[in-house]
Amino acid sequence: MGQLLLVRHGQASFGADDYDVLSQTGWQQGRRLGAHLAAAGVRPTVLLRGGMRRHRETLEAMVQGAGWSGPAVEEDARWDEFDHLGVVARFPDLPADPFSLDRKEFQALFERATELWTAGGDGYDESWHDFGARTSAALADAVARSGSGQTVVVVTSGGVVGLVAAGLLGVSGAALPDTWQRLNTVAVNSGVSRVLVGPRGTRLLTFNEHEHLAGELLTYR
């Protein structure tokens, strides 16, 4: 059996000029996760990350915490999050400054905006269908590298993790957007989802592990 660990990035900087920067909490989450995985005996044979800064910084923090000396980190932009800013921007009757909303209000707006996107709306730089296609392709390549005794660690985003998890649970068609939304909403920063790869195929073992977090380190956005 091989395994694939999908890691949601640490907390980014909501409301800041550049969201794509880890907060101090995000750095702590990454280091704490790295130490937790190393203590559990995880020794990656492949390290992958999306092309976003929060992916890079999360993996840097994990490597610091774990003390891993290899392998070299590889970047694959197919693991990037969908353009949530673009999706929100196309929502009708958008507030003048949606990022001035508190987290709860913004989450409600975000969910309504993504519902329109997943329904197949036009005018988006990347459609829901295209997001699914690139995520599936990235997963297939990572699975191909998760052979017997191999451990592939991927740092990505909550939307990607939720879509992979829903697919591995066998959800498809009209039920997929709702299941994806539910999984995406509860994904914690630096949470880990484990995928087993073996003779019986590719199976989701766990979703959103976060026992390495406690107190104020447990965040969702």
mmCIF file of C-alpha atoms in Angstrom, residues 97-189:
data_model
loop_
_atom_site.group_PDB
_atom_site.id
_atom_site.type_symbol
_atom_site.label_atom_id
_atom_site.label_comp_id
_atom_site.label_asym_id
_atom_site.label_seq_id
_atom_site.Cartn_x
_atom_site.Cartn_y
_atom_site.Cartn_z
ATOM 1 C CA ASP A 97 -16.390 45.991 0.146
ATOM 2 C CA PRO A 98 -17.218 42.331 0.832
ATOM 3 C CA PHE A 99 -13.976 41.858 2.737
ATOM 4 C CA SER A 100 -15.089 44.379 5.328
ATOM 5 C CA LEU A 101 -17.700 41.810 6.424
ATOM 6 C CA ASP A 102 -16.951 39.767 9.499
ATOM 7 C CA ARG A 103 -15.972 36.150 8.953
ATOM 8 C CA LYS A 104 -19.455 34.755 9.534
ATOM 9 C CA GLU A 105 -21.069 37.199 7.102
ATOM 10 C CA PHE A 106 -18.396 36.630 4.488
ATOM 11 C CA GLN A 107 -18.771 32.844 4.810
ATOM 12 C CA ALA A 108 -22.491 33.134 4.074
ATOM 13 C CA LEU A 109 -21.754 35.312 1.024
ATOM 14 C CA PHE A 110 -19.037 32.909 -0.116
ATOM 15 C CA GLU A 111 -21.366 29.907 0.036
ATOM 16 C CA ARG A 112 -24.060 31.647 -1.980
ATOM 17 C CA ALA A 113 -21.519 32.778 -4.581
ATOM 18 C CA THR A 114 -20.068 29.291 -4.984
ATOM 19 C CA GLU A 115 -23.572 27.848 -5.376
ATOM 20 C CA LEU A 116 -23.999 29.991 -8.484
ATOM 21 C CA TRP A 117 -20.575 28.939 -9.762
ATOM 22 C CA THR A 118 -21.196 25.215 -9.286
ATOM 23 C CA ALA A 119 -24.580 25.568 -10.999
ATOM 24 C CA GLY A 120 -22.705 26.255 -14.224
ATOM 25 C CA GLY A 121 -22.864 30.013 -14.473
ATOM 26 C CA ASP A 122 -21.060 31.788 -17.314
ATOM 27 C CA GLY A 123 -18.314 34.393 -17.259
ATOM 28 C CA TYR A 124 -15.894 32.784 -14.813
ATOM 29 C CA ASP A 125 -12.199 32.503 -15.661
ATOM 30 C CA GLU A 126 -12.381 28.842 -14.626
ATOM 31 C CA SER A 127 -15.653 26.940 -14.700
ATOM 32 C CA TRP A 128 -16.720 24.422 -12.072
ATOM 33 C CA HIS A 129 -16.243 21.703 -14.702
ATOM 34 C CA ASP A 130 -12.702 22.821 -15.519
ATOM 35 C CA PHE A 131 -11.807 23.021 -11.832
ATOM 36 C CA GLY A 132 -12.928 19.429 -11.432
ATOM 37 C CA ALA A 133 -10.986 18.301 -14.492
ATOM 38 C CA ARG A 134 -7.654 19.758 -13.367
ATOM 39 C CA THR A 135 -8.138 18.468 -9.829
ATOM 40 C CA SER A 136 -8.818 14.970 -11.161
ATOM 41 C CA ALA A 137 -5.711 15.125 -13.329
ATOM 42 C CA ALA A 138 -3.530 16.270 -10.426
ATOM 43 C CA LEU A 139 -4.895 13.485 -8.234
ATOM 44 C CA ALA A 140 -4.281 10.836 -10.905
ATOM 45 C CA ASP A 141 -0.635 11.848 -11.241
ATOM 46 C CA ALA A 142 -0.110 11.913 -7.462
ATOM 47 C CA VAL A 143 -1.754 8.482 -7.103
ATOM 48 C CA ALA A 144 0.555 7.110 -9.797
ATOM 49 C CA ARG A 145 3.499 8.142 -7.605
ATOM 50 C CA SER A 146 1.988 6.613 -4.459
ATOM 51 C CA GLY A 147 3.177 3.071 -5.045
ATOM 52 C CA SER A 148 3.850 0.439 -2.418
ATOM 53 C CA GLY A 149 5.673 1.946 0.541
ATOM 54 C CA GLN A 150 5.558 5.452 -0.927
ATOM 55 C CA THR A 151 4.206 8.498 0.909
ATOM 56 C CA VAL A 152 3.206 11.505 -1.152
ATOM 57 C CA VAL A 153 2.458 14.717 0.770
ATOM 58 C CA VAL A 154 0.529 17.441 -1.067
ATOM 59 C CA VAL A 155 -0.134 20.935 0.290
ATOM 60 C CA THR A 156 -3.185 22.449 -1.385
ATOM 61 C CA SER A 157 -6.433 24.231 -0.473
ATOM 62 C CA GLY A 158 -9.774 23.366 1.078
ATOM 63 C CA GLY A 159 -11.754 23.468 -2.155
ATOM 64 C CA VAL A 160 -9.406 20.987 -3.787
ATOM 65 C CA VAL A 161 -9.354 18.657 -0.783
ATOM 66 C CA GLY A 162 -13.146 18.728 -0.562
ATOM 67 C CA LEU A 163 -13.550 17.877 -4.236
ATOM 68 C CA VAL A 164 -11.060 15.000 -4.056
ATOM 69 C CA ALA A 165 -12.744 13.637 -0.934
ATOM 70 C CA ALA A 166 -16.230 13.843 -2.433
ATOM 71 C CA GLY A 167 -15.069 12.030 -5.540
ATOM 72 C CA LEU A 168 -13.386 9.255 -3.570
ATOM 73 C CA LEU A 169 -16.610 8.822 -1.603
ATOM 74 C CA GLY A 170 -18.350 8.107 -4.874
ATOM 75 C CA VAL A 171 -20.343 11.327 -5.067
ATOM 76 C CA SER A 172 -21.010 12.591 -8.579
ATOM 77 C CA GLY A 173 -23.521 14.398 -10.758
ATOM 78 C CA ALA A 174 -26.073 16.708 -9.198
ATOM 79 C CA ALA A 175 -25.116 15.658 -5.655
ATOM 80 C CA LEU A 176 -21.470 16.669 -6.035
ATOM 81 C CA PRO A 177 -21.710 20.466 -5.535
ATOM 82 C CA ASP A 178 -23.645 20.181 -2.259
ATOM 83 C CA THR A 179 -21.338 17.509 -0.837
ATOM 84 C CA TRP A 180 -18.299 19.514 -1.913
ATOM 85 C CA GLN A 181 -19.685 22.628 -0.246
ATOM 86 C CA ARG A 182 -20.277 20.759 3.016
ATOM 87 C CA LEU A 183 -16.765 19.327 3.063
ATOM 88 C CA ASN A 184 -15.136 22.600 2.063
ATOM 89 C CA THR A 185 -16.965 24.478 4.830
ATOM 90 C CA VAL A 186 -15.606 22.275 7.625
ATOM 91 C CA ALA A 187 -12.032 21.894 6.368
ATOM 92 C CA VAL A 188 -9.648 23.230 9.008
ATOM 93 C CA ASN A 189 -6.394 25.000 8.327
#
